[in-house]
Amino acid sequence: MQADPPILTVERISKQFGGVRAVNDVSLEVRQGEILGLIGPNGAGKTTTFNLVSGRFSLTSGEVRLFGRRITGLRPDRIAGLGIARTFQGTRIFPKLSVTGNIETALLAGSRLGFWEDWLGLARARAVRKSIGGEVARILDFVGLSEHADSEAGSLAYAHQSLLGIGLALALKPKLLLLDEPFAGMNPRETAEAARMVRRIRETGVTVLLVEHDMAAVMGVCDRIVVLDQGQKIAEGTPAEIRANQRVIEAYLGTDDDA
């Protein structure tokens, strides 16, 4: 039986900033329905790779394809419209809006509702806003923020702001979700709950590519892992294979002598 084609193909991509090559000839595939981890030391090129895939940075060389379609050179909004959503290191939320208002804003953006349609209260705008209410509640329940629905987003704890960032990305109904350090700032209990949420995201049919420094979480949640070091891919495999890879141990996970 022939395997499904990859949802995302990254082929020999490179990015140079002046004399620094932040990403150097990296290739990887994200398979439909999997959770793929992208790990490496600080400065390894992980977030730059995310920025290249999502269109925030232009490629120096190489190609990116989504469902076999070349998306190299497209604007970030065009790429998002094709089905890629992402979160960011730190948080990208609307701090002065309520948690509910944040999700409503993302859903309205995804609905392509025009300003005048909304402002004039036209029939389509009323229908969209009516449908959004239930979707807001569903997303907040999914990311575990229902009890904070009326809170000002900027007043949330950092871990909850990260969850809200994931909710904003999910509101765009992506086919591929790029999660940039989703467990940052979380205690072990919060991390375990967030890891379960990432698995539930996959169960809804969304493929996940994540960057994360919490190795226990990565090993527990990912189907496969790609390792970068100094902008280059040095390993790829299952969590068990990565855990046993001597080059990865030396470059990132550390050895007993490092202590």
PDB file of C-alpha atoms in Angstrom:
ATOM      1  CA  MET A   1       0.000   0.000   0.000  1.00  0.00           C
ATOM      2  CA  GLN A   2       1.426   3.357  -1.054  1.00  0.00           C
ATOM      3  CA  ALA A   3       1.987   5.890   1.735  1.00  0.00           C
ATOM      4  CA  ASP A   4       0.227   9.239   1.624  1.00  0.00           C
ATOM      5  CA  PRO A   5       2.379  12.061   0.253  1.00  0.00           C
ATOM      6  CA  PRO A   6       3.826  14.391   2.906  1.00  0.00           C
ATOM      7  CA  ILE A   7       1.752  17.389   3.907  1.00  0.00           C
ATOM      8  CA  LEU A   8       4.921  19.541   3.995  1.00  0.00           C
ATOM      9  CA  THR A   9       8.141  19.102   2.058  1.00  0.00           C
ATOM     10  CA  VAL A  10      11.157  21.244   2.942  1.00  0.00           C
ATOM     11  CA  GLU A  11      13.843  20.708   0.318  1.00  0.00           C
ATOM     12  CA  ARG A  12      17.427  21.888   0.847  1.00  0.00           C
ATOM     13  CA  ILE A  13      16.460  25.251   2.318  1.00  0.00           C
ATOM     14  CA  SER A  14      19.060  27.789   3.380  1.00  0.00           C
ATOM     15  CA  LYS A  15      18.901  31.261   4.890  1.00  0.00           C
ATOM     16  CA  GLN A  16      21.827  33.663   5.059  1.00  0.00           C
ATOM     17  CA  PHE A  17      21.877  36.878   7.104  1.00  0.00           C
ATOM     18  CA  GLY A  18      24.918  38.799   5.925  1.00  0.00           C
ATOM     19  CA  GLY A  19      27.835  36.454   6.493  1.00  0.00           C
ATOM     20  CA  VAL A  20      25.900  34.120   8.803  1.00  0.00           C
ATOM     21  CA  ARG A  21      24.134  31.057   7.389  1.00  0.00           C
ATOM     22  CA  ALA A  22      21.383  30.477   9.973  1.00  0.00           C
ATOM     23  CA  VAL A  23      19.899  27.498   8.102  1.00  0.00           C
ATOM     24  CA  ASN A  24      22.114  25.464   5.791  1.00  0.00           C
ATOM     25  CA  ASP A  25      20.744  22.954   3.255  1.00  0.00           C
ATOM     26  CA  VAL A  26      18.015  21.525   5.515  1.00  0.00           C
ATOM     27  CA  SER A  27      15.519  19.008   4.161  1.00  0.00           C
ATOM     28  CA  LEU A  28      12.630  17.384   5.999  1.00  0.00           C
ATOM     29  CA  GLU A  29       9.137  16.032   5.448  1.00  0.00           C
ATOM     30  CA  VAL A  30       6.097  16.295   7.693  1.00  0.00           C
ATOM     31  CA  ARG A  31       3.750  13.377   7.164  1.00  0.00           C
ATOM     32  CA  GLN A  32      -0.012  13.695   7.265  1.00  0.00           C
ATOM     33  CA  GLY A  33      -1.357  13.210  10.784  1.00  0.00           C
ATOM     34  CA  GLU A  34       1.940  13.086  12.666  1.00  0.00           C
ATOM     35  CA  ILE A  35       3.560  15.170  15.384  1.00  0.00           C
ATOM     36  CA  LEU A  36       7.094  16.017  14.264  1.00  0.00           C
ATOM     37  CA  GLY A  37       9.529  17.626  16.691  1.00  0.00           C
ATOM     38  CA  LEU A  38      12.278  20.023  15.636  1.00  0.00           C
ATOM     39  CA  ILE A  39      14.973  20.303  18.301  1.00  0.00           C
ATOM     40  CA  GLY A  40      18.488  21.622  18.745  1.00  0.00           C
ATOM     41  CA  PRO A  41      20.615  23.971  20.857  1.00  0.00           C
ATOM     42  CA  ASN A  42      19.938  27.692  21.019  1.00  0.00           C
ATOM     43  CA  GLY A  43      20.877  29.220  17.678  1.00  0.00           C
ATOM     44  CA  ALA A  44      20.497  25.929  15.816  1.00  0.00           C
ATOM     45  CA  GLY A  45      18.087  27.470  13.284  1.00  0.00           C
ATOM     46  CA  LYS A  46      14.787  26.043  14.517  1.00  0.00           C
ATOM     47  CA  THR A  47      12.747  29.254  14.627  1.00  0.00           C
ATOM     48  CA  THR A  48      14.383  30.484  11.424  1.00  0.00           C
ATOM     49  CA  THR A  49      13.151  27.277   9.779  1.00  0.00           C
ATOM     50  CA  PHE A  50       9.629  28.050  11.050  1.00  0.00           C
ATOM     51  CA  ASN A  51       9.914  31.558   9.642  1.00  0.00           C
ATOM     52  CA  LEU A  52      11.000  30.215   6.270  1.00  0.00           C
ATOM     53  CA  VAL A  53       8.151  27.696   6.126  1.00  0.00           C
ATOM     54  CA  SER A  54       5.523  30.269   7.141  1.00  0.00           C
ATOM     55  CA  GLY A  55       6.800  32.945   4.744  1.00  0.00           C
ATOM     56  CA  ARG A  56       8.032  35.442   7.337  1.00  0.00           C
ATOM     57  CA  PHE A  57      11.553  35.116   5.930  1.00  0.00           C
ATOM     58  CA  SER A  58      12.466  34.683   2.279  1.00  0.00           C
ATOM     59  CA  LEU A  59      14.633  31.723   1.307  1.00  0.00           C
ATOM     60  CA  THR A  60      18.229  32.193   0.223  1.00  0.00           C
ATOM     61  CA  SER A  61      17.892  28.869  -1.580  1.00  0.00           C
ATOM     62  CA  GLY A  62      15.737  25.753  -1.582  1.00  0.00           C
ATOM     63  CA  GLU A  63      12.020  25.102  -1.822  1.00  0.00           C
ATOM     64  CA  VAL A  64       8.990  24.550   0.424  1.00  0.00           C
ATOM     65  CA  ARG A  65       5.898  22.651  -0.753  1.00  0.00           C
ATOM     66  CA  LEU A  66       2.522  22.199   0.950  1.00  0.00           C
ATOM     67  CA  PHE A  67       0.510  19.231  -0.324  1.00  0.00           C
ATOM     68  CA  GLY A  68       2.924  19.163  -3.238  1.00  0.00           C
ATOM     69  CA  ARG A  69       2.246  22.804  -4.134  1.00  0.00           C
ATOM     70  CA  ARG A  70       5.230  25.132  -4.194  1.00  0.00           C
ATOM     71  CA  ILE A  71       4.695  27.899  -1.605  1.00  0.00           C
ATOM     72  CA  THR A  72       8.198  29.381  -1.759  1.00  0.00           C
ATOM     73  CA  GLY A  73       7.961  33.170  -2.031  1.00  0.00           C
ATOM     74  CA  LEU A  74       4.299  33.474  -1.049  1.00  0.00           C
ATOM     75  CA  ARG A  75       3.280  36.082   1.536  1.00  0.00           C
ATOM     76  CA  PRO A  76       2.567  34.820   5.067  1.00  0.00           C
ATOM     77  CA  ASP A  77      -1.161  35.545   4.708  1.00  0.00           C
ATOM     78  CA  ARG A  78      -1.323  33.512   1.498  1.00  0.00           C
ATOM     79  CA  ILE A  79       0.466  30.616   3.165  1.00  0.00           C
ATOM     80  CA  ALA A  80      -1.891  30.855   6.164  1.00  0.00           C
ATOM     81  CA  GLY A  81      -4.834  30.771   3.759  1.00  0.00           C
ATOM     82  CA  LEU A  82      -3.519  27.514   2.306  1.00  0.00           C
ATOM     83  CA  GLY A  83      -3.628  25.865   5.715  1.00  0.00           C
ATOM     84  CA  ILE A  84      -0.524  26.668   7.794  1.00  0.00           C
ATOM     85  CA  ALA A  85      -0.942  28.418  11.158  1.00  0.00           C
ATOM     86  CA  ARG A  86       1.769  29.058  13.718  1.00  0.00           C
ATOM     87  CA  THR A  87       2.427  30.238  17.225  1.00  0.00           C
ATOM     88  CA  PHE A  88       5.470  32.226  18.312  1.00  0.00           C
ATOM     89  CA  GLN A  89       8.150  32.172  20.985  1.00  0.00           C
ATOM     90  CA  GLY A  90       6.780  34.415  23.679  1.00  0.00           C
ATOM     91  CA  THR A  91       3.191  35.306  22.969  1.00  0.00           C
ATOM     92  CA  ARG A  92       1.401  37.075  20.122  1.00  0.00           C
ATOM     93  CA  ILE A  93      -1.980  37.902  21.610  1.00  0.00           C
ATOM     94  CA  PHE A  94      -4.170  41.001  21.890  1.00  0.00           C
ATOM     95  CA  PRO A  95      -3.335  41.897  25.512  1.00  0.00           C
ATOM     96  CA  LYS A  96      -6.070  44.510  26.033  1.00  0.00           C
ATOM     97  CA  LEU A  97      -8.871  42.290  24.722  1.00  0.00           C
ATOM     98  CA  SER A  98     -10.570  39.635  26.781  1.00  0.00           C
ATOM     99  CA  VAL A  99      -9.664  36.011  26.157  1.00  0.00           C
ATOM    100  CA  THR A 100     -13.009  35.640  24.376  1.00  0.00           C
ATOM    101  CA  GLY A 101     -12.328  38.777  22.341  1.00  0.00           C
ATOM    102  CA  ASN A 102      -8.997  37.347  21.195  1.00  0.00           C
ATOM    103  CA  ILE A 103     -10.593  34.200  19.820  1.00  0.00           C
ATOM    104  CA  GLU A 104     -13.475  36.153  18.274  1.00  0.00           C
ATOM    105  CA  THR A 105     -10.978  38.388  16.465  1.00  0.00           C
ATOM    106  CA  ALA A 106      -9.125  35.388  15.031  1.00  0.00           C
ATOM    107  CA  LEU A 107     -12.361  33.712  13.937  1.00  0.00           C
ATOM    108  CA  LEU A 108     -13.593  36.890  12.261  1.00  0.00           C
ATOM    109  CA  ALA A 109     -10.270  37.207  10.433  1.00  0.00           C
ATOM    110  CA  GLY A 110     -10.603  33.625   9.253  1.00  0.00           C
ATOM    111  CA  SER A 111     -14.158  34.238   8.043  1.00  0.00           C
ATOM    112  CA  ARG A 112     -12.925  36.962   5.637  1.00  0.00           C
ATOM    113  CA  LEU A 113     -15.741  39.183   6.898  1.00  0.00           C
ATOM    114  CA  GLY A 114     -15.342  42.667   5.480  1.00  0.00           C
ATOM    115  CA  PHE A 115     -15.174  45.744   7.715  1.00  0.00           C
ATOM    116  CA  TRP A 116     -18.263  47.370   6.188  1.00  0.00           C
ATOM    117  CA  GLU A 117     -20.266  44.143   6.331  1.00  0.00           C
ATOM    118  CA  ASP A 118     -19.518  43.919  10.039  1.00  0.00           C
ATOM    119  CA  TRP A 119     -19.930  47.623  10.817  1.00  0.00           C
ATOM    120  CA  LEU A 120     -23.260  47.887   8.983  1.00  0.00           C
ATOM    121  CA  GLY A 121     -24.575  44.689  10.544  1.00  0.00           C
ATOM    122  CA  LEU A 122     -25.394  43.100   7.204  1.00  0.00           C
ATOM    123  CA  ALA A 123     -27.064  39.688   7.102  1.00  0.00           C
ATOM    124  CA  ARG A 124     -23.856  37.753   6.449  1.00  0.00           C
ATOM    125  CA  ALA A 125     -22.129  39.556   9.321  1.00  0.00           C
ATOM    126  CA  ARG A 126     -24.968  38.685  11.698  1.00  0.00           C
ATOM    127  CA  ALA A 127     -24.821  35.042  10.616  1.00  0.00           C
ATOM    128  CA  VAL A 128     -21.041  34.902  11.047  1.00  0.00           C
ATOM    129  CA  ARG A 129     -21.157  36.459  14.513  1.00  0.00           C
ATOM    130  CA  LYS A 130     -23.932  34.080  15.576  1.00  0.00           C
ATOM    131  CA  SER A 131     -21.930  31.060  14.475  1.00  0.00           C
ATOM    132  CA  ILE A 132     -18.774  32.331  16.158  1.00  0.00           C
ATOM    133  CA  GLY A 133     -20.213  32.195  19.687  1.00  0.00           C
ATOM    134  CA  GLY A 134     -20.277  28.427  19.839  1.00  0.00           C
ATOM    135  CA  GLU A 135     -16.884  28.138  18.155  1.00  0.00           C
ATOM    136  CA  VAL A 136     -15.285  30.487  20.714  1.00  0.00           C
ATOM    137  CA  ALA A 137     -16.603  28.351  23.568  1.00  0.00           C
ATOM    138  CA  ARG A 138     -15.389  25.161  21.878  1.00  0.00           C
ATOM    139  CA  ILE A 139     -11.848  26.509  21.350  1.00  0.00           C
ATOM    140  CA  LEU A 140     -11.572  27.875  24.901  1.00  0.00           C
ATOM    141  CA  ASP A 141     -12.687  24.530  26.296  1.00  0.00           C
ATOM    142  CA  PHE A 142     -10.218  22.722  24.043  1.00  0.00           C
ATOM    143  CA  VAL A 143      -7.218  24.759  25.236  1.00  0.00           C
ATOM    144  CA  GLY A 144      -8.388  24.809  28.854  1.00  0.00           C
ATOM    145  CA  LEU A 145      -9.184  28.514  29.178  1.00  0.00           C
ATOM    146  CA  SER A 146     -12.961  28.483  29.673  1.00  0.00           C
ATOM    147  CA  GLU A 147     -12.689  29.788  33.226  1.00  0.00           C
ATOM    148  CA  HIS A 148     -10.616  32.735  31.954  1.00  0.00           C
ATOM    149  CA  ALA A 149     -13.004  33.666  29.150  1.00  0.00           C
ATOM    150  CA  ASP A 150     -13.723  37.150  30.504  1.00  0.00           C
ATOM    151  CA  SER A 151     -10.195  37.903  31.720  1.00  0.00           C
ATOM    152  CA  GLU A 152      -8.043  40.490  30.011  1.00  0.00           C
ATOM    153  CA  ALA A 153      -5.558  38.478  27.957  1.00  0.00           C
ATOM    154  CA  GLY A 154      -2.560  40.503  29.130  1.00  0.00           C
ATOM    155  CA  SER A 155      -3.334  39.651  32.751  1.00  0.00           C
ATOM    156  CA  LEU A 156      -3.017  35.889  32.212  1.00  0.00           C
ATOM    157  CA  ALA A 157      -0.067  33.908  33.483  1.00  0.00           C
ATOM    158  CA  TYR A 158       2.556  33.266  30.805  1.00  0.00           C
ATOM    159  CA  ALA A 159       1.563  29.601  30.450  1.00  0.00           C
ATOM    160  CA  HIS A 160      -2.070  30.588  29.883  1.00  0.00           C
ATOM    161  CA  GLN A 161      -1.028  33.202  27.335  1.00  0.00           C
ATOM    162  CA  SER A 162       0.779  30.411  25.474  1.00  0.00           C
ATOM    163  CA  LEU A 163      -2.412  28.357  25.468  1.00  0.00           C
ATOM    164  CA  LEU A 164      -4.326  31.364  24.162  1.00  0.00           C
ATOM    165  CA  GLY A 165      -1.765  31.680  21.356  1.00  0.00           C
ATOM    166  CA  ILE A 166      -2.514  28.072  20.409  1.00  0.00           C
ATOM    167  CA  GLY A 167      -6.235  28.866  20.497  1.00  0.00           C
ATOM    168  CA  LEU A 168      -5.693  31.793  18.123  1.00  0.00           C
ATOM    169  CA  ALA A 169      -3.864  29.498  15.704  1.00  0.00           C
ATOM    170  CA  LEU A 170      -6.586  26.841  15.917  1.00  0.00           C
ATOM    171  CA  ALA A 171      -9.214  29.483  15.138  1.00  0.00           C
ATOM    172  CA  LEU A 172      -7.680  29.713  11.654  1.00  0.00           C
ATOM    173  CA  LYS A 173      -8.618  26.042  11.089  1.00  0.00           C
ATOM    174  CA  PRO A 174      -5.176  24.955   9.933  1.00  0.00           C
ATOM    175  CA  LYS A 175      -4.208  21.717   8.244  1.00  0.00           C
ATOM    176  CA  LEU A 176      -0.659  22.099   9.580  1.00  0.00           C
ATOM    177  CA  LEU A 177       0.065  23.759  12.926  1.00  0.00           C
ATOM    178  CA  LEU A 178       3.552  25.077  13.725  1.00  0.00           C
ATOM    179  CA  LEU A 179       4.040  25.308  17.495  1.00  0.00           C
ATOM    180  CA  ASP A 180       7.070  27.339  18.624  1.00  0.00           C
ATOM    181  CA  GLU A 181       7.959  26.311  22.199  1.00  0.00           C
ATOM    182  CA  PRO A 182       4.384  25.542  23.302  1.00  0.00           C
ATOM    183  CA  PHE A 183       5.464  24.326  26.757  1.00  0.00           C
ATOM    184  CA  ALA A 184       7.667  27.303  27.668  1.00  0.00           C
ATOM    185  CA  GLY A 185       7.016  28.707  31.137  1.00  0.00           C
ATOM    186  CA  MET A 186       4.895  25.735  32.215  1.00  0.00           C
ATOM    187  CA  ASN A 187       5.359  23.655  35.336  1.00  0.00           C
ATOM    188  CA  PRO A 188       5.401  19.833  34.989  1.00  0.00           C
ATOM    189  CA  ARG A 189       1.634  19.491  35.517  1.00  0.00           C
ATOM    190  CA  GLU A 190       0.833  22.212  32.981  1.00  0.00           C
ATOM    191  CA  THR A 191       3.294  20.682  30.512  1.00  0.00           C
ATOM    192  CA  ALA A 192       1.647  17.255  30.819  1.00  0.00           C
ATOM    193  CA  GLU A 193      -1.789  18.795  30.218  1.00  0.00           C
ATOM    194  CA  ALA A 194      -0.506  20.798  27.239  1.00  0.00           C
ATOM    195  CA  ALA A 195       1.125  17.676  25.773  1.00  0.00           C
ATOM    196  CA  ARG A 196      -2.205  15.864  25.985  1.00  0.00           C
ATOM    197  CA  MET A 197      -3.805  18.830  24.216  1.00  0.00           C
ATOM    198  CA  VAL A 198      -1.246  18.590  21.389  1.00  0.00           C
ATOM    199  CA  ARG A 199      -2.181  14.930  20.944  1.00  0.00           C
ATOM    200  CA  ARG A 200      -5.869  15.918  20.843  1.00  0.00           C
ATOM    201  CA  ILE A 201      -5.052  18.494  18.157  1.00  0.00           C
ATOM    202  CA  ARG A 202      -3.614  15.663  16.068  1.00  0.00           C
ATOM    203  CA  GLU A 203      -6.740  13.604  16.725  1.00  0.00           C
ATOM    204  CA  THR A 204      -8.851  16.362  15.148  1.00  0.00           C
ATOM    205  CA  GLY A 205      -6.955  15.853  11.879  1.00  0.00           C
ATOM    206  CA  VAL A 206      -4.385  18.647  12.264  1.00  0.00           C
ATOM    207  CA  THR A 207      -0.753  17.747  11.592  1.00  0.00           C
ATOM    208  CA  VAL A 208       1.738  19.291  14.041  1.00  0.00           C
ATOM    209  CA  LEU A 209       5.334  20.487  13.682  1.00  0.00           C
ATOM    210  CA  LEU A 210       6.755  21.747  16.964  1.00  0.00           C
ATOM    211  CA  VAL A 211       9.925  23.349  18.289  1.00  0.00           C
ATOM    212  CA  GLU A 212      10.521  22.723  21.979  1.00  0.00           C
ATOM    213  CA  HIS A 213      13.358  22.639  24.532  1.00  0.00           C
ATOM    214  CA  ASP A 214      11.591  20.410  27.079  1.00  0.00           C
ATOM    215  CA  MET A 215      13.112  17.086  26.056  1.00  0.00           C
ATOM    216  CA  ALA A 216      10.853  14.963  28.245  1.00  0.00           C
ATOM    217  CA  ALA A 217       7.806  16.546  26.585  1.00  0.00           C
ATOM    218  CA  VAL A 218       9.281  16.181  23.084  1.00  0.00           C
ATOM    219  CA  MET A 219      10.158  12.536  23.614  1.00  0.00           C
ATOM    220  CA  GLY A 220       6.708  11.837  25.010  1.00  0.00           C
ATOM    221  CA  VAL A 221       4.556  13.608  22.437  1.00  0.00           C
ATOM    222  CA  CYS A 222       6.388  13.347  19.078  1.00  0.00           C
ATOM    223  CA  ASP A 223       6.197  10.523  16.553  1.00  0.00           C
ATOM    224  CA  ARG A 224       9.477  11.572  14.918  1.00  0.00           C
ATOM    225  CA  ILE A 225      12.154  14.152  15.672  1.00  0.00           C
ATOM    226  CA  VAL A 226      14.507  16.175  13.472  1.00  0.00           C
ATOM    227  CA  VAL A 227      17.634  17.591  15.129  1.00  0.00           C
ATOM    228  CA  LEU A 228      19.402  20.766  13.985  1.00  0.00           C
ATOM    229  CA  ASP A 229      22.803  21.992  15.083  1.00  0.00           C
ATOM    230  CA  GLN A 230      24.447  25.179  13.798  1.00  0.00           C
ATOM    231  CA  GLY A 231      21.870  25.436  11.035  1.00  0.00           C
ATOM    232  CA  GLN A 232      22.307  21.896   9.718  1.00  0.00           C
ATOM    233  CA  LYS A 233      20.273  18.730  10.142  1.00  0.00           C
ATOM    234  CA  ILE A 234      22.322  16.203  12.069  1.00  0.00           C
ATOM    235  CA  ALA A 235      19.750  13.495  12.823  1.00  0.00           C
ATOM    236  CA  GLU A 236      16.200  12.334  12.186  1.00  0.00           C
ATOM    237  CA  GLY A 237      14.251   9.439  13.654  1.00  0.00           C
ATOM    238  CA  THR A 238      11.898   8.185  16.322  1.00  0.00           C
ATOM    239  CA  PRO A 239      12.308   9.422  19.905  1.00  0.00           C
ATOM    240  CA  ALA A 240      14.089   6.172  20.799  1.00  0.00           C
ATOM    241  CA  GLU A 241      16.500   6.562  17.864  1.00  0.00           C
ATOM    242  CA  ILE A 242      17.213  10.198  18.714  1.00  0.00           C
ATOM    243  CA  ARG A 243      17.741   9.382  22.387  1.00  0.00           C
ATOM    244  CA  ALA A 244      20.397   6.820  21.402  1.00  0.00           C
ATOM    245  CA  ASN A 245      22.100   8.913  18.687  1.00  0.00           C
ATOM    246  CA  GLN A 246      25.639   9.704  19.805  1.00  0.00           C
ATOM    247  CA  ARG A 247      25.925  12.827  17.659  1.00  0.00           C
ATOM    248  CA  VAL A 248      22.722  14.221  19.183  1.00  0.00           C
ATOM    249  CA  ILE A 249      23.911  13.390  22.677  1.00  0.00           C
ATOM    250  CA  GLU A 250      27.150  15.257  22.093  1.00  0.00           C
ATOM    251  CA  ALA A 251      25.560  18.256  20.346  1.00  0.00           C
ATOM    252  CA  TYR A 252      22.469  18.778  22.458  1.00  0.00           C
ATOM    253  CA  LEU A 253      21.380  16.281  25.053  1.00  0.00           C
ATOM    254  CA  GLY A 254      24.794  16.289  26.743  1.00  0.00           C
ATOM    255  CA  THR A 255      27.034  13.578  28.106  1.00  0.00           C
ATOM    256  CA  ASP A 256      27.894  12.576  31.634  1.00  0.00           C
ATOM    257  CA  ASP A 257      31.244  14.369  31.222  1.00  0.00           C
ATOM    258  CA  ASP A 258      29.451  17.684  30.516  1.00  0.00           C
ATOM    259  CA  ALA A 259      28.450  17.963  34.129  1.00  0.00           C
TER     260      ALA A 259
END
